[in-house]
Tab-separated table of C-alpha atoms in Angstrom:
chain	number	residue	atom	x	y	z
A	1	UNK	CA	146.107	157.248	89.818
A	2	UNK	CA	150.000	156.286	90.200
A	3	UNK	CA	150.978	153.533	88.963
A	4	UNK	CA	152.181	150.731	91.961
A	5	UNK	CA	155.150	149.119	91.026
A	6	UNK	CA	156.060	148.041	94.676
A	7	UNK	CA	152.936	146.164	96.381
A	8	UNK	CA	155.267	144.804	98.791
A	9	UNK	CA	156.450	148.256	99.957
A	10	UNK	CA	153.364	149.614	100.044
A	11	UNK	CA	151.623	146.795	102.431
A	12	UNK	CA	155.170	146.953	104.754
A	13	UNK	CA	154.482	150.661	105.059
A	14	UNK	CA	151.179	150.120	106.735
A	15	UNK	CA	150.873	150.984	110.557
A	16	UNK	CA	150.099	148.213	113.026
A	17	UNK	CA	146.832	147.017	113.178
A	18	UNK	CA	145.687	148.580	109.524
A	19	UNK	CA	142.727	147.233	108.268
A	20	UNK	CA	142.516	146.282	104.636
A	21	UNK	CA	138.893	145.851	102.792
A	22	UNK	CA	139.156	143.665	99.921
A	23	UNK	CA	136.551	143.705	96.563
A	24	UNK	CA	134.107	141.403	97.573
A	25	UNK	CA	132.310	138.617	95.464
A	26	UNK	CA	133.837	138.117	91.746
A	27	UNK	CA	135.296	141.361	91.587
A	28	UNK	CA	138.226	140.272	94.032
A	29	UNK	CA	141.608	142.014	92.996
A	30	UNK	CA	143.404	138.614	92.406
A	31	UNK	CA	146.601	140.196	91.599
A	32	UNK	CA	146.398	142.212	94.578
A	33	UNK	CA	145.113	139.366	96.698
A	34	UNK	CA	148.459	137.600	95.714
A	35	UNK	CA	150.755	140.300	96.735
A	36	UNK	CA	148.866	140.198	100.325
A	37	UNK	CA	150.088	136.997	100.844
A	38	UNK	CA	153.163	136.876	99.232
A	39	UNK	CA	154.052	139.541	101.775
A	40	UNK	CA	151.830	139.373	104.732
A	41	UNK	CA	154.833	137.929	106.733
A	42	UNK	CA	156.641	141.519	106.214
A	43	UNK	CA	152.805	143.533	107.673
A	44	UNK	CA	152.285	143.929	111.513
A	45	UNK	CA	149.445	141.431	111.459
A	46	UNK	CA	146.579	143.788	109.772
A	47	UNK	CA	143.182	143.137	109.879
A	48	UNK	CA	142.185	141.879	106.617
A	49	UNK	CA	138.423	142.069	105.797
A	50	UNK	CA	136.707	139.805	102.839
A	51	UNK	CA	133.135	138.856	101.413
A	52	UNK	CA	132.098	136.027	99.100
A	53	UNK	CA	135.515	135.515	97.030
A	54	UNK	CA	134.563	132.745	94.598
A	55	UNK	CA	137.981	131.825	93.691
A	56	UNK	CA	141.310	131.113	95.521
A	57	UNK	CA	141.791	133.206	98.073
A	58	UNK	CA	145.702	133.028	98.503
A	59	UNK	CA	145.958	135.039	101.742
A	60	UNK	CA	143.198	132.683	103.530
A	61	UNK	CA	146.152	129.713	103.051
A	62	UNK	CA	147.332	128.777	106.383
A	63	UNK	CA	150.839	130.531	106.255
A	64	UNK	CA	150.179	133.674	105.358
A	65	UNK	CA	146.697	133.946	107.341
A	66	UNK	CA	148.935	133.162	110.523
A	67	UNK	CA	150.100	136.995	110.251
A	68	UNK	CA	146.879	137.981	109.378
A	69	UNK	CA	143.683	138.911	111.136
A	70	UNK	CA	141.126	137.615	108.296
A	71	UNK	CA	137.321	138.533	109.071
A	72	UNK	CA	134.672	137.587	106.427
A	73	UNK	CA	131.092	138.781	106.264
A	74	UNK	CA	130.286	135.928	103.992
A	75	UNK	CA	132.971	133.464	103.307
A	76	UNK	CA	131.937	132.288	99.509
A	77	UNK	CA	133.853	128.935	97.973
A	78	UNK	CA	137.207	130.751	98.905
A	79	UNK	CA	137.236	131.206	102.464
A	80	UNK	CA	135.203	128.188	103.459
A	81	UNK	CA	137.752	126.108	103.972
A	82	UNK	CA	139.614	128.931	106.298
A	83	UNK	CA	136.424	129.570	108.344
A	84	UNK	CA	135.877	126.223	109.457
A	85	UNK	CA	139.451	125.767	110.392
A	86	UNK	CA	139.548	128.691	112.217
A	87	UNK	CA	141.729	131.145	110.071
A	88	UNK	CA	138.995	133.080	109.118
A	89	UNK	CA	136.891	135.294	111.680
A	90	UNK	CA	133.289	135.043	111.285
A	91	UNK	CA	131.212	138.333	110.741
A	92	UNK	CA	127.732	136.990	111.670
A	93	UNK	CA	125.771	140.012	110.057
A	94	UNK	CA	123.066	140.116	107.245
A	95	UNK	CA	124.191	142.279	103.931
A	96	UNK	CA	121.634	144.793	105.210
A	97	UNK	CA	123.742	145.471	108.334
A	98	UNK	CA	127.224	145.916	106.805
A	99	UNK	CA	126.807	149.566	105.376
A	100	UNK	CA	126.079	150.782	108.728
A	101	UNK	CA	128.654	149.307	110.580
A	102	UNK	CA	131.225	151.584	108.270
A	103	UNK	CA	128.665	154.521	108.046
A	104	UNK	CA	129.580	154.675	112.243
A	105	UNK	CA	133.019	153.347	112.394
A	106	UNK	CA	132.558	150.373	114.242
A	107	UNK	CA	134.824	149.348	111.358
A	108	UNK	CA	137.045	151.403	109.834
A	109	UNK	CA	139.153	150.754	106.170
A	110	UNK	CA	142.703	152.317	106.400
A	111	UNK	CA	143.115	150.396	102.659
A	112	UNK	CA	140.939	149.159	99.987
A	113	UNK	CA	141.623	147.162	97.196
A	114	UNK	CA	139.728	147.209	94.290
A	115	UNK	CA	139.317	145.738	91.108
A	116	UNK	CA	137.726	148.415	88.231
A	117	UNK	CA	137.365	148.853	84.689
A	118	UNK	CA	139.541	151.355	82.761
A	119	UNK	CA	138.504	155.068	83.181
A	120	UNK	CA	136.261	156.112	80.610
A	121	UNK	CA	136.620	159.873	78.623
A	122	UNK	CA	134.911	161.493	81.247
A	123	UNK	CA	137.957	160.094	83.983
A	124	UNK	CA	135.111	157.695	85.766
A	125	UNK	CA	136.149	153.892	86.234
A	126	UNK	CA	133.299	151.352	87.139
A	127	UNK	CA	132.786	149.340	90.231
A	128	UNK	CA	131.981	146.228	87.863
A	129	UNK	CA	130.247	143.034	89.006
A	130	UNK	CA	130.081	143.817	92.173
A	131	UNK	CA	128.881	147.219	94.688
A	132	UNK	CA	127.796	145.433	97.842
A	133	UNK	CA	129.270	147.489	100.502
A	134	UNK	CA	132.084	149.372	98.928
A	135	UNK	CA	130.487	152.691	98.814
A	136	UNK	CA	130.352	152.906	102.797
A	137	UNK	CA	134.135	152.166	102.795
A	138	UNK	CA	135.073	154.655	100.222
A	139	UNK	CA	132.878	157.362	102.055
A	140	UNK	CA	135.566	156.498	104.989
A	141	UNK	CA	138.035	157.768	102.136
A	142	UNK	CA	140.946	154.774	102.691
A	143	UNK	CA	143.823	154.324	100.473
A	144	UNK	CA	142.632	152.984	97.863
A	145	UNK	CA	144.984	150.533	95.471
A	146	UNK	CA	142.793	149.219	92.206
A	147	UNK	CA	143.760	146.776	89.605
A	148	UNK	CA	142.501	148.304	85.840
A	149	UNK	CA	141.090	145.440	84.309
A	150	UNK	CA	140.152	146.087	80.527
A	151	UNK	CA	138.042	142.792	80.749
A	152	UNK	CA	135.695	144.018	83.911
A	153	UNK	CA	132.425	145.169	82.331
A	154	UNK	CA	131.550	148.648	82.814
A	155	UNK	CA	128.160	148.419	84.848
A	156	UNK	CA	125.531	151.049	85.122
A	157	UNK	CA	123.944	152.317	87.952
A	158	UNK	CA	125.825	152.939	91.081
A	159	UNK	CA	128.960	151.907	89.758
A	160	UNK	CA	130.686	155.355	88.742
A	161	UNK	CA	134.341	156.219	90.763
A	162	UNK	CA	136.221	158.677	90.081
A	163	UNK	CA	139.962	157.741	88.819
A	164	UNK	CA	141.123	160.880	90.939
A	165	UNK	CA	139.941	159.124	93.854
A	166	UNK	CA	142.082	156.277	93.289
A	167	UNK	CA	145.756	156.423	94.747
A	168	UNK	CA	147.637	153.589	93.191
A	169	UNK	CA	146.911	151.288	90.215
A	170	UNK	CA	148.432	148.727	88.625
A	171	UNK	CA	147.154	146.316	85.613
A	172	UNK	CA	145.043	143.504	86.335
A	173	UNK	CA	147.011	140.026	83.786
A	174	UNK	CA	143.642	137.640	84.452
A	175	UNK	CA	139.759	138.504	83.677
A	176	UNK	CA	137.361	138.910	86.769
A	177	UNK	CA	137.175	135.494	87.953
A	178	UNK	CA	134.115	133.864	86.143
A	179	UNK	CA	131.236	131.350	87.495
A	180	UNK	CA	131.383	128.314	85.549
A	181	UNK	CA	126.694	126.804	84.785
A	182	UNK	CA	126.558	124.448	88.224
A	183	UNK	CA	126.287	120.971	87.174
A	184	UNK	CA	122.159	119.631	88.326
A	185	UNK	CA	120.856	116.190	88.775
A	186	UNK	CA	117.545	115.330	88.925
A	187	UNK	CA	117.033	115.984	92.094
A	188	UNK	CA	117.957	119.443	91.613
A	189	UNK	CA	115.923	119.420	88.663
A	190	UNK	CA	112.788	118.002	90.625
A	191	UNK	CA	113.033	120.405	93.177
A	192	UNK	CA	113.251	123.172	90.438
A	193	UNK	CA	110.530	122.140	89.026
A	194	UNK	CA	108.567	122.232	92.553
A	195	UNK	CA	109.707	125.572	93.409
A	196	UNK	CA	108.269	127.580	89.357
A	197	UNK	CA	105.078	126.343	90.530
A	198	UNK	CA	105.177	128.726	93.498
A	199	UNK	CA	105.708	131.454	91.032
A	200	UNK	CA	103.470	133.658	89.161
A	201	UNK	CA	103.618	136.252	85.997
A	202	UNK	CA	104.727	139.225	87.643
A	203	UNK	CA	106.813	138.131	90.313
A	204	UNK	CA	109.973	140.207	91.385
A	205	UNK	CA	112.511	137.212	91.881
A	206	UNK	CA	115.430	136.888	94.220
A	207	UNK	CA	117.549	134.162	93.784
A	208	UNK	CA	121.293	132.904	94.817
A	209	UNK	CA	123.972	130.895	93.178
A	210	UNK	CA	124.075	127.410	92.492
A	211	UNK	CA	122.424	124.361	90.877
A	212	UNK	CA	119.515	124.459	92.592
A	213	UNK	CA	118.719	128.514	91.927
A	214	UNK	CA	119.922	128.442	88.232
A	215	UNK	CA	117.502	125.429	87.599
A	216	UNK	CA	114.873	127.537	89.397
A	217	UNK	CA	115.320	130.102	87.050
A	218	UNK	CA	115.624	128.143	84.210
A	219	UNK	CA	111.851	126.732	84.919
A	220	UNK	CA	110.349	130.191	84.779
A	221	UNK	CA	110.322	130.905	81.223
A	222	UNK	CA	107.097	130.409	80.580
A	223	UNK	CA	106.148	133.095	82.332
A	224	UNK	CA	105.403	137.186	81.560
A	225	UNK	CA	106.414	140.376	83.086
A	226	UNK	CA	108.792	138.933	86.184
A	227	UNK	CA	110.685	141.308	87.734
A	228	UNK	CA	114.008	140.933	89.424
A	229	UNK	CA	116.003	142.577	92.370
A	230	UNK	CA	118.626	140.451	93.802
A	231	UNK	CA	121.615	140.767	95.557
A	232	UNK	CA	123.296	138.681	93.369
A	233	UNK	CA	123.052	137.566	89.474
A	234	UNK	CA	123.917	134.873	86.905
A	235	UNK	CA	124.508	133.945	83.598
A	236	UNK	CA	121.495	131.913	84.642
A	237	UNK	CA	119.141	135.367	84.635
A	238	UNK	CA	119.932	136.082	80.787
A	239	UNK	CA	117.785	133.849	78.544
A	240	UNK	CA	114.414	135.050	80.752
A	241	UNK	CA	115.666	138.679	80.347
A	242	UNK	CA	116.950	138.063	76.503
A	243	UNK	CA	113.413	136.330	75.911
A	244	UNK	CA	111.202	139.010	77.778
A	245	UNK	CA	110.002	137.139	80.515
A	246	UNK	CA	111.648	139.450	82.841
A	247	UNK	CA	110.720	142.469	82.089
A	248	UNK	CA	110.569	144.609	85.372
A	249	UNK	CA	106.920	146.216	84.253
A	250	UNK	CA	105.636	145.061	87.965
A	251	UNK	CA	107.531	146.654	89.842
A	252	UNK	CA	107.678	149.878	91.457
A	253	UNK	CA	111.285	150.842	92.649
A	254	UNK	CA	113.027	151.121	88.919
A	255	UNK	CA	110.314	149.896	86.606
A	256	UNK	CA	111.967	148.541	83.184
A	257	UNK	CA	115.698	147.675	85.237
A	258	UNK	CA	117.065	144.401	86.614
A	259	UNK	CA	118.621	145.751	90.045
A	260	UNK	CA	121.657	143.531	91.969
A	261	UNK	CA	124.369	144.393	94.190
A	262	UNK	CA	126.281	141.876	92.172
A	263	UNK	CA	127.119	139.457	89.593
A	264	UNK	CA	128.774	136.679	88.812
A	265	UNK	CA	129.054	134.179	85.533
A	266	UNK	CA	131.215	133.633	82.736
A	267	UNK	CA	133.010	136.298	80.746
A	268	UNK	CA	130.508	136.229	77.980
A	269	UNK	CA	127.690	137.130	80.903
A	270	UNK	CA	130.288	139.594	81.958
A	271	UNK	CA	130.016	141.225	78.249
A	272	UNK	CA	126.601	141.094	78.247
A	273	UNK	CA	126.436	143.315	81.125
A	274	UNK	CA	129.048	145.944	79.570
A	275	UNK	CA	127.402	149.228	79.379
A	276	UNK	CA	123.516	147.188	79.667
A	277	UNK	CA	120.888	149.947	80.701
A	278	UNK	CA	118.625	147.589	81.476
A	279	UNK	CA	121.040	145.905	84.555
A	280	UNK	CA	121.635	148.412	87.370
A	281	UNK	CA	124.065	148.005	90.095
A	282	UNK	CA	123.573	149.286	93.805
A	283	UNK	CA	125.029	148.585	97.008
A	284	UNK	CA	123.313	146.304	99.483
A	285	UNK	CA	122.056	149.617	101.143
A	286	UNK	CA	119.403	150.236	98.510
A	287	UNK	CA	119.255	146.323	97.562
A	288	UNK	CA	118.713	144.389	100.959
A	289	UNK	CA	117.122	147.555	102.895
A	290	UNK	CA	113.994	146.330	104.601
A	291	UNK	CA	111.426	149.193	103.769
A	292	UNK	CA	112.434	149.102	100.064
A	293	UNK	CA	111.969	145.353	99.925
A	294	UNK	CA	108.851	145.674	101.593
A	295	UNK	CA	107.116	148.208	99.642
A	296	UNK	CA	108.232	145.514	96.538
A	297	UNK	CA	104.888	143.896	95.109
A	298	UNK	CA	105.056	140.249	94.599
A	299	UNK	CA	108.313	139.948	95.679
A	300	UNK	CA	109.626	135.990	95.413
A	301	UNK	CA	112.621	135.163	98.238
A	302	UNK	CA	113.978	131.910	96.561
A	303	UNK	CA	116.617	130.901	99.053
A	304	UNK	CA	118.878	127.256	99.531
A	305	UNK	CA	119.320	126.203	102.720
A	306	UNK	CA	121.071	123.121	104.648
A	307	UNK	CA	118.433	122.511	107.420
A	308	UNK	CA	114.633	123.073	108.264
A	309	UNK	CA	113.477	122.093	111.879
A	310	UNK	CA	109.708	121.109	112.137
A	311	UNK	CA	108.405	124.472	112.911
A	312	UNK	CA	109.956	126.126	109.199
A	313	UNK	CA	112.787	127.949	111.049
A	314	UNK	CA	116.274	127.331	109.192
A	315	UNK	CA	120.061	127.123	109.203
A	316	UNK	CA	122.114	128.040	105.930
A	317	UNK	CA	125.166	128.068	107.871
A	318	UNK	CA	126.456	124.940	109.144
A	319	UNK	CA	126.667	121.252	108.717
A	320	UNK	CA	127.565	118.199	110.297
A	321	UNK	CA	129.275	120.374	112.926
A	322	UNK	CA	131.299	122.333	110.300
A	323	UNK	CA	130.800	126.280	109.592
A	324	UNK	CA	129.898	126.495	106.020
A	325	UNK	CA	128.318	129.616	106.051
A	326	UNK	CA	127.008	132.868	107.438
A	327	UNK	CA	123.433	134.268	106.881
A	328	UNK	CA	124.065	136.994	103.817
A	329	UNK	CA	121.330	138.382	102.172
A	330	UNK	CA	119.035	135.324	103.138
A	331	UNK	CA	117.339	136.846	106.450
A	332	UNK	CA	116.622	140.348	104.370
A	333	UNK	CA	115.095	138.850	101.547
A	334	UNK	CA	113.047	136.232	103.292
A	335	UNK	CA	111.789	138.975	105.601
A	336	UNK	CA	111.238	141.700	102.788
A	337	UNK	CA	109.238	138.798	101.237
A	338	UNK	CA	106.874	138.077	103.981
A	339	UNK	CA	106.190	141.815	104.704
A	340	UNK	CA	105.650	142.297	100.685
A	341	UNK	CA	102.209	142.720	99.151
A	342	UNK	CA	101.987	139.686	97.448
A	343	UNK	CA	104.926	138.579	98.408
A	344	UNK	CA	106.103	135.552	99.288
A	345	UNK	CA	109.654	133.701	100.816
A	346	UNK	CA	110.440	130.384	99.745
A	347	UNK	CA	113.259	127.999	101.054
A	348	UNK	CA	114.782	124.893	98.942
A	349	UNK	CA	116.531	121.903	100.158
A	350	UNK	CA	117.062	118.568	99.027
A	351	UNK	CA	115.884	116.271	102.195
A	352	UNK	CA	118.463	114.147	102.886
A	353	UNK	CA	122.370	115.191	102.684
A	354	UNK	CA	125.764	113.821	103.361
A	355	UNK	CA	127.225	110.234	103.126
A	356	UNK	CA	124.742	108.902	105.464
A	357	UNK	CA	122.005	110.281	103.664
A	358	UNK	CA	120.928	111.921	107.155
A	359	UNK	CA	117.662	114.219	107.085
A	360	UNK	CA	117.609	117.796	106.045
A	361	UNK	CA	114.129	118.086	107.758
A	362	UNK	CA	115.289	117.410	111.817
A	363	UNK	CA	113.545	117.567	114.485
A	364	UNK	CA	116.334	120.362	116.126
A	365	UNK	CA	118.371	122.656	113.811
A	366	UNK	CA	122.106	121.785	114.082
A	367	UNK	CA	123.421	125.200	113.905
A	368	UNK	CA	122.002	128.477	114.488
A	369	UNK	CA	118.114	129.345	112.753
A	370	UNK	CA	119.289	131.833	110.148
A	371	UNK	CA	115.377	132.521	109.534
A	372	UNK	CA	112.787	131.950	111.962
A	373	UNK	CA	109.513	130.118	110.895
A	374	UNK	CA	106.940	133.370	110.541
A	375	UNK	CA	109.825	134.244	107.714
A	376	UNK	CA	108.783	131.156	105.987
A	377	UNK	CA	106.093	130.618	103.432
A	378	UNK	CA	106.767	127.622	101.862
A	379	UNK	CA	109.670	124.533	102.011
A	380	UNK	CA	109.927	123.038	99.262
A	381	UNK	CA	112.525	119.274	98.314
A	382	UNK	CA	112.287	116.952	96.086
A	383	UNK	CA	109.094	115.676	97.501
A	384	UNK	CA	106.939	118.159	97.557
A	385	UNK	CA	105.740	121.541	98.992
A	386	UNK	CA	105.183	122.201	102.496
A	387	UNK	CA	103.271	125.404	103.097
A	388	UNK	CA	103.305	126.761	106.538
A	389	UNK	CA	102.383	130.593	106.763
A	390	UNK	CA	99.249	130.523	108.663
A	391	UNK	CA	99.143	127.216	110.231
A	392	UNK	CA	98.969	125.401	113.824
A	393	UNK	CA	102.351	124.567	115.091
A	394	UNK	CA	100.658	120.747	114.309
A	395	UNK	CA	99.639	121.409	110.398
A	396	UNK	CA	103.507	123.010	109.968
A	397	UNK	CA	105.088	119.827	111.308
A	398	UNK	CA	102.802	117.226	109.186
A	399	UNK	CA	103.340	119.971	106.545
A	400	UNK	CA	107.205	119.191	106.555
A	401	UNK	CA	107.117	115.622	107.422
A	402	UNK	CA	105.184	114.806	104.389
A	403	UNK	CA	108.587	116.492	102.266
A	404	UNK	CA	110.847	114.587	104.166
A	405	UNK	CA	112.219	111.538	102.990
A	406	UNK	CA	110.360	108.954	103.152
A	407	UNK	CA	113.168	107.123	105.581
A	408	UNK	CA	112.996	109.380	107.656
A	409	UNK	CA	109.386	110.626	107.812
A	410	UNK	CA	108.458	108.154	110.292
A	411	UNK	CA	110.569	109.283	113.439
A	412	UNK	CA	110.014	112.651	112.576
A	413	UNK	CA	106.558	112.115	112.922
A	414	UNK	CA	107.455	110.743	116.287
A	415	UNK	CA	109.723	113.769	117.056
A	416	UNK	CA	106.898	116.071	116.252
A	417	UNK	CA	103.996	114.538	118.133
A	418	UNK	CA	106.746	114.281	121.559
C-alpha cells in the first residue's frame, strides 16, 4: 500500500471511459467519495458504479454527476434522490445477478475504492460491514485505492484482503457511516406484531432495514433456536442473538453462525461485530444464490414493499410515478423462501400511503411486479394477514381486500369481481 496524497491526480490520470466501483452499502469510502466529486469536472466522464450508500453521496449532486456516468444496482437513501431525477442510471438486477455480470465482463472495474480496516500482524485488512459483490470486482484485479479506517470492525468470514493487493491508501478522518434505530408508530408496530405470528422457533430469518423490519425483529424474542441469513443486518438483530433466541442450531449451511453480506447500525453494533465468530460475512454469491437458499429449512423472507395488486404480485420500486427503488435481494429471498422446506416468503406494507392516503392494495401495480404472486405466501398490513399460496385467483383477491383499508376495500372488491 502507498500512501495517496494526490486523489485528484490520480482520478485525472484515468483513461476515458474508466469505470470506477465504489464500496457499496455503509462501507462507502466517504473521503474518497468526496474527492470524486470535488474533481470529477477534471475526469473524461467515467463510469461511476454504486450500491445502497446510506449517507450523502457527494458525487450523485447534480454538478458533479453532469461529468459523470453514475449507475446504481440499488440506490439506498443516497442516490434516491439522483435516480428519480435522472442522474443516476438504473441497474435493474437482483443481488444474485451482480457477481456474474463481473465474473464475464459484461462490466468491467478499471478502479475500486474501498473502505477497510487496518492490516492486522499477518498483513490482511478486512472488508468490514459490507462484502456484497466486491470479491467479483477484485478477481477483475482493478486499481484499487482504500481508505484505512481504525473504526471499521474487522469482520470474519469472507472478509480477509490482502494489504499487498491494495495500491494506494490513505486514512479514513470519519467512522463508517452508522444507521441511526428507525423511529415506529403504531402502525408499524401493529403490523410487527402481525408479521411474529407468521414465525416459528426455528425459523432462518431474512429481514431488511427500516421501521417496519427492526420492529419485526424486535417481536420475535420469545422465540428459540431462529436462525438467520440475510443480506443485510442491524443493530436491530443483537438483543435476539445476545439473548439466545437466534441461535443458528436449525440450520444447515453454517450451523452455530449468523451469515450476511452486510451490515449496517450504529458504531457500538459496529464493535459488537469486531472480530465476532459467531457473525460471518459473504458476498451475495453464497448469500442470495438460489440453490443455497433453497436447500435452507424454514427459511422466513420478511420483505417491505410499496404495492400489492390483487393477485399477491408486488412492486418495491416505485411510487406515485417516482423511482424509489430497484428489486435487491427481495426477488432471491422471496423465491429461496417459497422453494424452502418449510419455508415461507412474507411481504409487509402498511395499506394506505402518501398524502392522500391512497391504497397500497390496487387493483393494477403502478410500477413494475418486483415478485410475482406464486413468490408470495402471505401479505400482511396493519389489518391483518392475507394468505394466498394455494388459493383460487378469487380466495387471493378477498384474501387481500379484507387487509385493505377499510376505505378502500369496497371498490377493490369491485375491481376484483370486474
Amino acid at each position: 500500500m502507498k500512501p495517496l496524497q494526490d486523489p485528484g491526480a490520480l482520478f485525472a490520470s484515468l483513461p476515458a471511459g474508466a469505470t470506477i466501483v465504489l464500496h457499496s452499502g455503509f462501507a462507502e469510502p466517504r473521503g474518497l467519495a468526496r474527492a470524486l466529486a470535488q474533481h470529477a469536472g477534471a475526469m473524461r466522464r467515467p463510469r461511476v458504479v454504486a450500491m445502497m450508500p446510506m449517507g450523502h453521496a457527494p458525487y450523485a449532486d447534480p454538478e458533479p454527476a453532469s461529468h459523470l456516468e453514475l449507475y446504481t444496482f440499488f440506490p439506498g437513501k443516497g442516490l434516491r434522490a439522483a435516480l428519480d431525477a435522472g442522474r443516476a442510471r438504473a441497474l435493474r438486477h437482483p443481488l444474485s445477478a451482480i457477481p456474474p455480470l463481473f465474473d464475464a465482463g459484461e462490466w468491467r472495474a478499471d478502479v475500486l475504492l474501498l473502505q477497510v480496516s487496518p492490516p492486522d500482524a499477518t498483513g490482511h485488512v478486512s472488508l468490514g460491514v459490507s462484502v456484497d459483490y466486491m470479491r467479483a470486482v477484485l478477481a477483475q484485479r482493478p486499481l484499487v485505492v482504500a481508505e484505512v479506517n481504525p473504526r471499521m470492525p474487522r469482520t470474519t468470514g469472507d472478509t480477509l484482503l490482502a494489504a499487498s493487493a491494495i495500491d494506494w491508501c490513505m486514512d479514513a478522518t470519519e467512522p463508517p457511516q452508522d444507521l441511526a434505530p428507525a423511529a415506529a408508530d403504531a402502525v408499524d408496530e401493529q403490523i410487527a406484531r402481525n408479521v411474529a405470528g407468521l414465525v416459528r422457533d426455528g425459523a432462518v430469518l431474512q429481514a431488511g432495514i427500516g421501521a417496519l423490519p427492526d420492529r419485526v425483529l424486535g417481536s420475535l424474542g420469545h422465540l428459540r433456536h431462529l436462525g438467520l441469513h440475510s443480506g443485510v443486518i442491524t443493530s436491530a438483530v443483537r438483543p435476539l442473538i445476545e439473548s439466545g433466541a437466534i441461535d443458528n442450531s436449525s440450520k444447515r449451511l453454517k450451523p452455530g453462525v449468523c451469515v450476511t453480506a452486510m451490515a449496517g447500525g450504529t458504531q457500538a453494533f459496529y464493535d459488537f461485530l469486531h472480530r465476532n465468530a459467531a457473525i460471518e460475512f459473504h458476498p451475495c454469491s453464497l448469500t442470495h444464490d438460489a440453490r443455497v437458499l433453497a436447500a435452507m429449512d424454514g427459511l422466513c423472507a420478511i420483505n417491505s414493499v410499496l404495492q400489492v395488486d390483487l393477485q399477491g404480485s408486488a412492486n418495491a420500486e416505485t411510487a406515485g410515478g417516482r423511482r424509489i427503488s430497484l428489486p435487491g435481494g427481495l426477488p432471491d429471498f422471496a423465491t429461496g423462501a417459497r422453494r424452502a422446506r418449510g419455508g415461507v416468503s412474507i411481504l409487509a406494507l402498511r395499506s394506505t400511503a402518501g398524502r392522500a392516503a391512497a391504497s397500497s392494495i390496487v387493483a393494477r401495480l403502478d410500477g413494475p411486479a418486483t415478485v410475482v404472486a406464486d413468490q408470495v405466501d402471505f401479505v400482511v398490513t396493519e389489518h391483518g394477514v392475507a394468505a394466498l399460496h394455494g388459493g383460487t385467483a378469487a380466495a387471493r383477491a378477498a384474501a387481500l381486500v379484507a387487509v385493505a383499508h377499510p376505505a378502500h376495500r369496497d371498490a377493490l372488491a369491485r375491481a376484483a369481481h370486474a
